[in-house]
mmCIF file of N, CA and C and ligand atoms in Angstrom:
data_model
loop_
_atom_site.group_PDB
_atom_site.id
_atom_site.type_symbol
_atom_site.label_atom_id
_atom_site.label_comp_id
_atom_site.label_asym_id
_atom_site.label_seq_id
_atom_site.Cartn_x
_atom_site.Cartn_y
_atom_site.Cartn_z
ATOM 1 N N UNK A 1 0.828 -1.194 0.000
ATOM 2 C CA UNK A 1 0.000 0.000 0.000
ATOM 3 C C UNK A 1 0.870 1.254 0.000
ATOM 4 N N UNK A 2 1.985 1.207 0.683
ATOM 5 C CA UNK A 2 2.950 2.292 0.665
ATOM 6 C C UNK A 2 2.351 3.661 0.951
ATOM 7 N N UNK A 3 1.436 3.724 1.900
ATOM 8 C CA UNK A 3 0.968 5.008 2.393
ATOM 9 C C UNK A 3 -0.018 5.740 1.533
ATOM 10 N N UNK A 4 -0.703 5.076 0.666
ATOM 11 C CA UNK A 4 -1.624 5.784 -0.208
ATOM 12 C C UNK A 4 -2.781 6.421 0.549
ATOM 13 N N UNK A 5 -3.026 5.962 1.776
ATOM 14 C CA UNK A 5 -4.172 6.500 2.520
ATOM 15 C C UNK A 5 -3.842 7.798 3.247
ATOM 16 N N UNK A 6 -2.593 8.192 3.297
ATOM 17 C CA UNK A 6 -2.189 9.409 4.012
ATOM 18 C C UNK A 6 -2.665 10.649 3.266
ATOM 19 N N UNK A 7 -3.299 11.575 4.010
ATOM 20 C CA UNK A 7 -3.777 12.804 3.376
ATOM 21 C C UNK A 7 -3.685 13.962 4.352
ATOM 22 N N UNK A 8 -3.398 15.144 3.848
ATOM 23 C CA UNK A 8 -3.337 16.367 4.656
ATOM 24 C C UNK A 8 -4.396 17.334 4.158
ATOM 25 N N UNK A 9 -5.184 17.850 5.101
ATOM 26 C CA UNK A 9 -6.161 18.893 4.779
ATOM 27 C C UNK A 9 -5.507 20.236 5.060
ATOM 28 N N UNK A 10 -5.054 20.903 4.026
ATOM 29 C CA UNK A 10 -4.334 22.168 4.191
ATOM 30 C C UNK A 10 -5.176 23.216 4.921
ATOM 31 N N UNK A 11 -6.462 23.138 4.790
ATOM 32 C CA UNK A 11 -7.328 24.112 5.436
ATOM 33 C C UNK A 11 -7.348 23.987 6.944
ATOM 34 N N UNK A 12 -7.011 22.800 7.447
ATOM 35 C CA UNK A 12 -6.992 22.577 8.903
ATOM 36 C C UNK A 12 -5.595 22.696 9.489
ATOM 37 N N UNK A 13 -4.557 22.586 8.690
ATOM 38 C CA UNK A 13 -3.180 22.576 9.189
ATOM 39 C C UNK A 13 -2.766 23.954 9.684
ATOM 40 N N UNK A 14 -2.159 23.983 10.896
ATOM 41 C CA UNK A 14 -1.686 25.239 11.473
ATOM 42 C C UNK A 14 -0.155 25.295 11.486
ATOM 43 N N UNK A 15 0.475 24.381 10.765
ATOM 44 C CA UNK A 15 1.940 24.369 10.596
ATOM 45 C C UNK A 15 2.697 24.298 11.916
ATOM 46 N N UNK A 16 2.191 23.501 12.850
ATOM 47 C CA UNK A 16 2.872 23.367 14.145
ATOM 48 C C UNK A 16 4.113 22.477 14.056
ATOM 49 N N UNK A 17 4.144 21.587 13.084
ATOM 50 C CA UNK A 17 5.319 20.729 12.893
ATOM 51 C C UNK A 17 5.336 19.458 13.723
ATOM 52 N N UNK A 18 4.305 19.234 14.527
ATOM 53 C CA UNK A 18 4.290 18.043 15.385
ATOM 54 C C UNK A 18 4.354 16.767 14.555
ATOM 55 N N UNK A 19 3.636 16.728 13.468
ATOM 56 C CA UNK A 19 3.621 15.513 12.641
ATOM 57 C C UNK A 19 5.006 15.191 12.094
ATOM 58 N N UNK A 20 5.756 16.219 11.765
ATOM 59 C CA UNK A 20 7.123 16.007 11.266
ATOM 60 C C UNK A 20 7.983 15.421 12.372
ATOM 61 N N UNK A 21 7.806 15.920 13.591
ATOM 62 C CA UNK A 21 8.607 15.443 14.722
ATOM 63 C C UNK A 21 8.292 13.992 15.082
ATOM 64 N N UNK A 22 7.033 13.598 15.006
ATOM 65 C CA UNK A 22 6.672 12.254 15.472
ATOM 66 C C UNK A 22 6.790 11.186 14.390
ATOM 67 N N UNK A 23 6.863 11.571 13.147
ATOM 68 C CA UNK A 23 6.951 10.562 12.081
ATOM 69 C C UNK A 23 8.290 9.834 12.148
ATOM 70 N N UNK A 24 8.270 8.508 12.281
ATOM 71 C CA UNK A 24 9.516 7.757 12.415
ATOM 72 C C UNK A 24 10.254 7.544 11.102
ATOM 73 N N UNK A 25 9.653 7.947 9.999
ATOM 74 C CA UNK A 25 10.267 7.650 8.700
ATOM 75 C C UNK A 25 10.517 8.873 7.831
ATOM 76 N N UNK A 26 10.398 10.059 8.398
ATOM 77 C CA UNK A 26 10.710 11.257 7.627
ATOM 78 C C UNK A 26 9.838 11.444 6.399
ATOM 79 N N UNK A 27 8.582 11.087 6.535
ATOM 80 C CA UNK A 27 7.666 11.173 5.388
ATOM 81 C C UNK A 27 7.243 12.625 5.123
ATOM 82 N N UNK A 28 7.122 13.392 6.205
ATOM 83 C CA UNK A 28 6.569 14.741 6.102
ATOM 84 C C UNK A 28 7.666 15.793 6.246
ATOM 85 N N UNK A 29 7.471 16.942 5.614
ATOM 86 C CA UNK A 29 8.460 18.014 5.690
ATOM 87 C C UNK A 29 7.775 19.344 5.412
ATOM 88 N N UNK A 30 8.411 20.431 5.891
ATOM 89 C CA UNK A 30 7.914 21.754 5.550
ATOM 90 C C UNK A 30 8.373 22.118 4.149
ATOM 91 N N UNK A 31 7.500 22.733 3.410
ATOM 92 C CA UNK A 31 7.859 23.215 2.085
ATOM 93 C C UNK A 31 6.893 24.295 1.676
ATOM 94 N N UNK A 32 7.414 25.411 1.235
ATOM 95 C CA UNK A 32 6.586 26.537 0.808
ATOM 96 C C UNK A 32 5.620 26.959 1.907
ATOM 97 N N UNK A 33 6.122 26.954 3.153
ATOM 98 C CA UNK A 33 5.352 27.464 4.274
ATOM 99 C C UNK A 33 4.290 26.540 4.821
ATOM 100 N N UNK A 34 4.269 25.311 4.387
ATOM 101 C CA UNK A 34 3.275 24.380 4.928
ATOM 102 C C UNK A 34 3.840 22.965 4.915
ATOM 103 N N UNK A 35 3.125 22.074 5.591
ATOM 104 C CA UNK A 35 3.565 20.686 5.645
ATOM 105 C C UNK A 35 3.171 19.963 4.368
ATOM 106 N N UNK A 36 4.132 19.224 3.863
ATOM 107 C CA UNK A 36 3.891 18.458 2.642
ATOM 108 C C UNK A 36 4.274 17.005 2.854
ATOM 109 N N UNK A 37 3.697 16.138 2.061
ATOM 110 C CA UNK A 37 4.136 14.744 2.021
ATOM 111 C C UNK A 37 5.372 14.707 1.130
ATOM 112 N N UNK A 38 6.514 14.407 1.748
ATOM 113 C CA UNK A 38 7.787 14.496 1.040
ATOM 114 C C UNK A 38 8.249 13.151 0.494
ATOM 115 N N UNK A 39 7.855 12.067 1.161
ATOM 116 C CA UNK A 39 8.341 10.734 0.751
ATOM 117 C C UNK A 39 7.259 9.700 1.058
ATOM 118 N N UNK A 40 6.203 9.712 0.283
ATOM 119 C CA UNK A 40 5.054 8.835 0.538
ATOM 120 C C UNK A 40 5.453 7.365 0.559
ATOM 121 N N UNK A 41 6.489 7.013 -0.188
ATOM 122 C CA UNK A 41 6.895 5.611 -0.248
ATOM 123 C C UNK A 41 7.452 5.104 1.079
ATOM 124 N N UNK A 42 7.818 6.021 1.992
ATOM 125 C CA UNK A 42 8.344 5.594 3.293
ATOM 126 C C UNK A 42 7.259 5.497 4.364
ATOM 127 N N UNK A 43 6.028 5.904 4.048
ATOM 128 C CA UNK A 43 4.952 5.874 5.043
ATOM 129 C C UNK A 43 4.527 4.439 5.339
ATOM 130 N N UNK A 44 4.514 4.102 6.633
ATOM 131 C CA UNK A 44 4.106 2.759 7.070
ATOM 132 C C UNK A 44 2.679 2.747 7.585
ATOM 133 N N UNK A 45 1.990 3.869 7.459
ATOM 134 C CA UNK A 45 0.613 3.991 7.939
ATOM 135 C C UNK A 45 0.490 3.600 9.412
ATOM 136 N N UNK A 46 1.476 4.084 10.196
ATOM 137 C CA UNK A 46 1.464 3.760 11.623
ATOM 138 C C UNK A 46 0.435 4.593 12.377
ATOM 139 N N UNK A 47 0.079 5.757 11.847
ATOM 140 C CA UNK A 47 -0.945 6.588 12.466
ATOM 141 C C UNK A 47 -0.433 7.602 13.466
ATOM 142 N N UNK A 48 0.877 7.635 13.721
ATOM 143 C CA UNK A 48 1.419 8.549 14.732
ATOM 144 C C UNK A 48 1.148 10.008 14.384
ATOM 145 N N UNK A 49 1.281 10.366 13.132
ATOM 146 C CA UNK A 49 1.066 11.763 12.734
ATOM 147 C C UNK A 49 -0.384 12.175 12.986
ATOM 148 N N UNK A 50 -1.311 11.343 12.561
ATOM 149 C CA UNK A 50 -2.733 11.679 12.721
ATOM 150 C C UNK A 50 -3.137 11.725 14.189
ATOM 151 N N UNK A 51 -2.584 10.802 14.997
ATOM 152 C CA UNK A 51 -2.936 10.772 16.418
ATOM 153 C C UNK A 51 -2.431 12.010 17.144
ATOM 154 N N UNK A 52 -1.338 12.584 16.681
ATOM 155 C CA UNK A 52 -0.733 13.728 17.368
ATOM 156 C C UNK A 52 -1.077 15.072 16.754
ATOM 157 N N UNK A 53 -1.745 15.080 15.640
ATOM 158 C CA UNK A 53 -2.125 16.351 15.008
ATOM 159 C C UNK A 53 -3.216 17.023 15.842
ATOM 160 N N UNK A 54 -2.975 18.266 16.293
ATOM 161 C CA UNK A 54 -3.956 18.915 17.174
ATOM 162 C C UNK A 54 -5.213 19.395 16.479
ATOM 163 N N UNK A 55 -5.207 19.433 15.168
ATOM 164 C CA UNK A 55 -6.367 19.985 14.463
ATOM 165 C C UNK A 55 -7.106 18.974 13.586
ATOM 166 N N UNK A 56 -6.631 17.749 13.558
ATOM 167 C CA UNK A 56 -7.287 16.750 12.722
ATOM 168 C C UNK A 56 -7.023 16.941 11.246
ATOM 169 N N UNK A 57 -5.918 17.603 10.927
ATOM 170 C CA UNK A 57 -5.610 17.872 9.520
ATOM 171 C C UNK A 57 -5.102 16.641 8.778
ATOM 172 N N UNK A 58 -4.578 15.685 9.521
ATOM 173 C CA UNK A 58 -4.009 14.494 8.897
ATOM 174 C C UNK A 58 -4.936 13.303 9.056
ATOM 175 N N UNK A 59 -5.082 12.556 8.011
ATOM 176 C CA UNK A 59 -5.829 11.305 8.097
ATOM 177 C C UNK A 59 -4.999 10.191 7.456
ATOM 178 N N UNK A 60 -5.076 9.023 8.050
ATOM 179 C CA UNK A 60 -4.388 7.862 7.509
ATOM 180 C C UNK A 60 -5.096 6.616 8.029
ATOM 181 N N UNK A 61 -5.216 5.632 7.193
ATOM 182 C CA UNK A 61 -5.828 4.373 7.611
ATOM 183 C C UNK A 61 -4.771 3.534 8.321
ATOM 184 N N UNK A 62 -4.586 3.790 9.620
ATOM 185 C CA UNK A 62 -3.597 3.019 10.360
ATOM 186 C C UNK A 62 -4.104 1.594 10.561
ATOM 187 N N UNK A 63 -3.184 0.673 10.688
ATOM 188 C CA UNK A 63 -3.563 -0.731 10.843
ATOM 189 C C UNK A 63 -3.646 -1.443 9.509
ATOM 190 N N UNK A 64 -3.258 -0.760 8.437
ATOM 191 C CA UNK A 64 -3.187 -1.397 7.118
ATOM 192 C C UNK A 64 -1.762 -1.207 6.593
ATOM 193 N N UNK A 65 -1.509 -1.599 5.403
ATOM 194 C CA UNK A 65 -0.220 -1.360 4.780
ATOM 195 C C UNK A 65 0.932 -1.993 5.527
ATOM 196 N N UNK A 66 2.090 -1.331 5.504
ATOM 197 C CA UNK A 66 3.313 -1.918 6.043
ATOM 198 C C UNK A 66 3.279 -2.082 7.555
ATOM 199 N N UNK A 67 2.648 -1.150 8.266
ATOM 200 C CA UNK A 67 2.580 -1.306 9.715
ATOM 201 C C UNK A 67 1.842 -2.606 10.054
ATOM 202 N N UNK A 68 0.751 -2.824 9.375
ATOM 203 C CA UNK A 68 -0.006 -4.066 9.557
ATOM 204 C C UNK A 68 0.844 -5.269 9.163
ATOM 205 N N UNK A 69 1.585 -5.138 8.074
ATOM 206 C CA UNK A 69 2.400 -6.249 7.584
ATOM 207 C C UNK A 69 3.484 -6.637 8.587
ATOM 208 N N UNK A 70 4.098 -5.642 9.199
ATOM 209 C CA UNK A 70 5.158 -5.919 10.176
ATOM 210 C C UNK A 70 4.579 -6.651 11.380
ATOM 211 N N UNK A 71 3.425 -6.204 11.846
ATOM 212 C CA UNK A 71 2.784 -6.853 12.995
ATOM 213 C C UNK A 71 2.371 -8.282 12.633
ATOM 214 N N UNK A 72 1.785 -8.445 11.464
ATOM 215 C CA UNK A 72 1.352 -9.780 11.045
ATOM 216 C C UNK A 72 2.542 -10.720 10.901
ATOM 217 N N UNK A 73 3.635 -10.206 10.346
ATOM 218 C CA UNK A 73 4.830 -11.027 10.191
ATOM 219 C C UNK A 73 5.400 -11.445 11.538
ATOM 220 N N UNK A 74 5.386 -10.507 12.496
ATOM 221 C CA UNK A 74 5.917 -10.818 13.817
ATOM 222 C C UNK A 74 5.086 -11.908 14.494
ATOM 223 N N UNK A 75 3.769 -11.823 14.337
ATOM 224 C CA UNK A 75 2.885 -12.814 14.955
ATOM 225 C C UNK A 75 3.018 -14.186 14.295
ATOM 226 N N UNK A 76 3.266 -14.177 12.994
ATOM 227 C CA UNK A 76 3.341 -15.438 12.252
ATOM 228 C C UNK A 76 4.757 -15.975 12.125
ATOM 229 N N UNK A 77 5.721 -15.187 12.540
ATOM 230 C CA UNK A 77 7.106 -15.613 12.411
ATOM 231 C C UNK A 77 7.578 -15.612 10.962
ATOM 232 N N UNK A 78 7.007 -14.716 10.162
ATOM 233 C CA UNK A 78 7.376 -14.629 8.745
ATOM 234 C C UNK A 78 7.866 -13.216 8.427
ATOM 235 N N UNK A 79 8.312 -13.009 7.214
ATOM 236 C CA UNK A 79 8.680 -11.665 6.778
ATOM 237 C C UNK A 79 7.421 -10.810 6.677
ATOM 238 N N UNK A 80 7.561 -9.476 6.860
ATOM 239 C CA UNK A 80 6.396 -8.599 6.712
ATOM 240 C C UNK A 80 5.724 -8.780 5.354
ATOM 241 N N UNK A 81 4.396 -8.918 5.378
ATOM 242 C CA UNK A 81 3.662 -9.119 4.129
ATOM 243 C C UNK A 81 2.252 -8.588 4.308
ATOM 244 N N UNK A 82 1.923 -7.519 3.586
ATOM 245 C CA UNK A 82 0.586 -6.930 3.715
ATOM 246 C C UNK A 82 -0.398 -7.553 2.734
ATOM 247 N N UNK A 83 0.113 -8.405 1.847
ATOM 248 C CA UNK A 83 -0.763 -9.044 0.891
ATOM 249 C C UNK A 83 -0.919 -8.291 -0.413
ATOM 250 N N UNK A 84 -0.092 -7.264 -0.623
ATOM 251 C CA UNK A 84 -0.218 -6.476 -1.849
ATOM 252 C C UNK A 84 0.326 -7.216 -3.061
ATOM 253 N N UNK A 85 1.096 -8.277 -2.810
ATOM 254 C CA UNK A 85 1.605 -9.068 -3.905
ATOM 255 C C UNK A 85 2.944 -8.625 -4.458
ATOM 256 N N UNK A 86 3.514 -7.551 -3.876
ATOM 257 C CA UNK A 86 4.803 -7.060 -4.380
ATOM 258 C C UNK A 86 5.993 -7.743 -3.730
ATOM 259 N N UNK A 87 5.732 -8.564 -2.719
ATOM 260 C CA UNK A 87 6.829 -9.321 -2.100
ATOM 261 C C UNK A 87 7.424 -8.623 -0.903
ATOM 262 N N UNK A 88 8.609 -8.026 -1.056
ATOM 263 C CA UNK A 88 9.345 -7.531 0.103
ATOM 264 C C UNK A 88 9.301 -6.005 0.244
ATOM 265 N N UNK A 89 8.261 -5.361 -0.243
ATOM 266 C CA UNK A 89 8.243 -3.897 -0.218
ATOM 267 C C UNK A 89 8.062 -3.329 1.185
ATOM 268 N N UNK A 90 7.634 -4.134 2.147
ATOM 269 C CA UNK A 90 7.441 -3.635 3.514
ATOM 270 C C UNK A 90 8.682 -3.845 4.387
ATOM 271 N N UNK A 91 9.727 -4.425 3.894
ATOM 272 C CA UNK A 91 10.915 -4.678 4.732
ATOM 273 C C UNK A 91 11.862 -3.527 4.669
HETATM 274 S S1 SF4 B 1 1.435 7.310 9.214
HETATM 275 FE FE1 SF4 B 1 3.395 7.040 10.373
HETATM 276 S S2 SF4 B 1 4.970 6.769 8.789
HETATM 277 FE FE2 SF4 B 1 3.141 7.626 7.749
HETATM 278 S S3 SF4 B 1 3.473 9.871 7.738
HETATM 279 FE FE3 SF4 B 1 2.275 9.349 9.588
HETATM 280 S S4 SF4 B 1 3.795 9.102 11.236
HETATM 281 FE FE4 SF4 B 1 4.897 8.970 9.266
HETATM 282 S S1 SF4 B 2 0.499 18.149 13.228
HETATM 283 FE FE1 SF4 B 2 -1.335 18.705 12.011
HETATM 284 S S2 SF4 B 2 -1.523 20.944 12.267
HETATM 285 FE FE2 SF4 B 2 0.578 20.372 12.901
HETATM 286 S S3 SF4 B 2 1.835 20.642 11.025
HETATM 287 FE FE3 SF4 B 2 1.143 18.510 11.078
HETATM 288 S S4 SF4 B 2 -0.770 18.448 9.821
HETATM 289 FE FE4 SF4 B 2 -0.347 20.603 10.369
#
C-alpha cells in the first residue's frame, strides 16, 4: 500500500510541525510554508502523525499497509507481508 491513505487537509493545518517530529520515517516536511508529504513511499501507515495532530488535519488508515504487515509477520514468524503481492516492499 505504501501510504496511499495518508492525506493532509491544508485548510486545517496550522503548521505546528508536530507531525514532522513524530513521524519515524521522515515522510513529512515543511515546504513553501506548509507541511507536505515528502516521501510517501516511506509511510508505514502507523498513524502517529494523525494521532498527534492537534487539528485533525491528517488522516491515515492506520492498521493497514506496512505497519499491519510488520505486525502480522511478527505474529506469524514470517517476513512482513501486507498481501499487496509485491513481495518484500514492507521490509
Ligand atoms: S502514518 Fe506514520 S509513517 Fe506515515 S506519515 Fe504518519 S507518522 Fe509517518
Ligand atoms: S500536526 Fe497537524 S496541524 Fe501540525 S503541522 Fe502537522 S498536519 Fe499541520
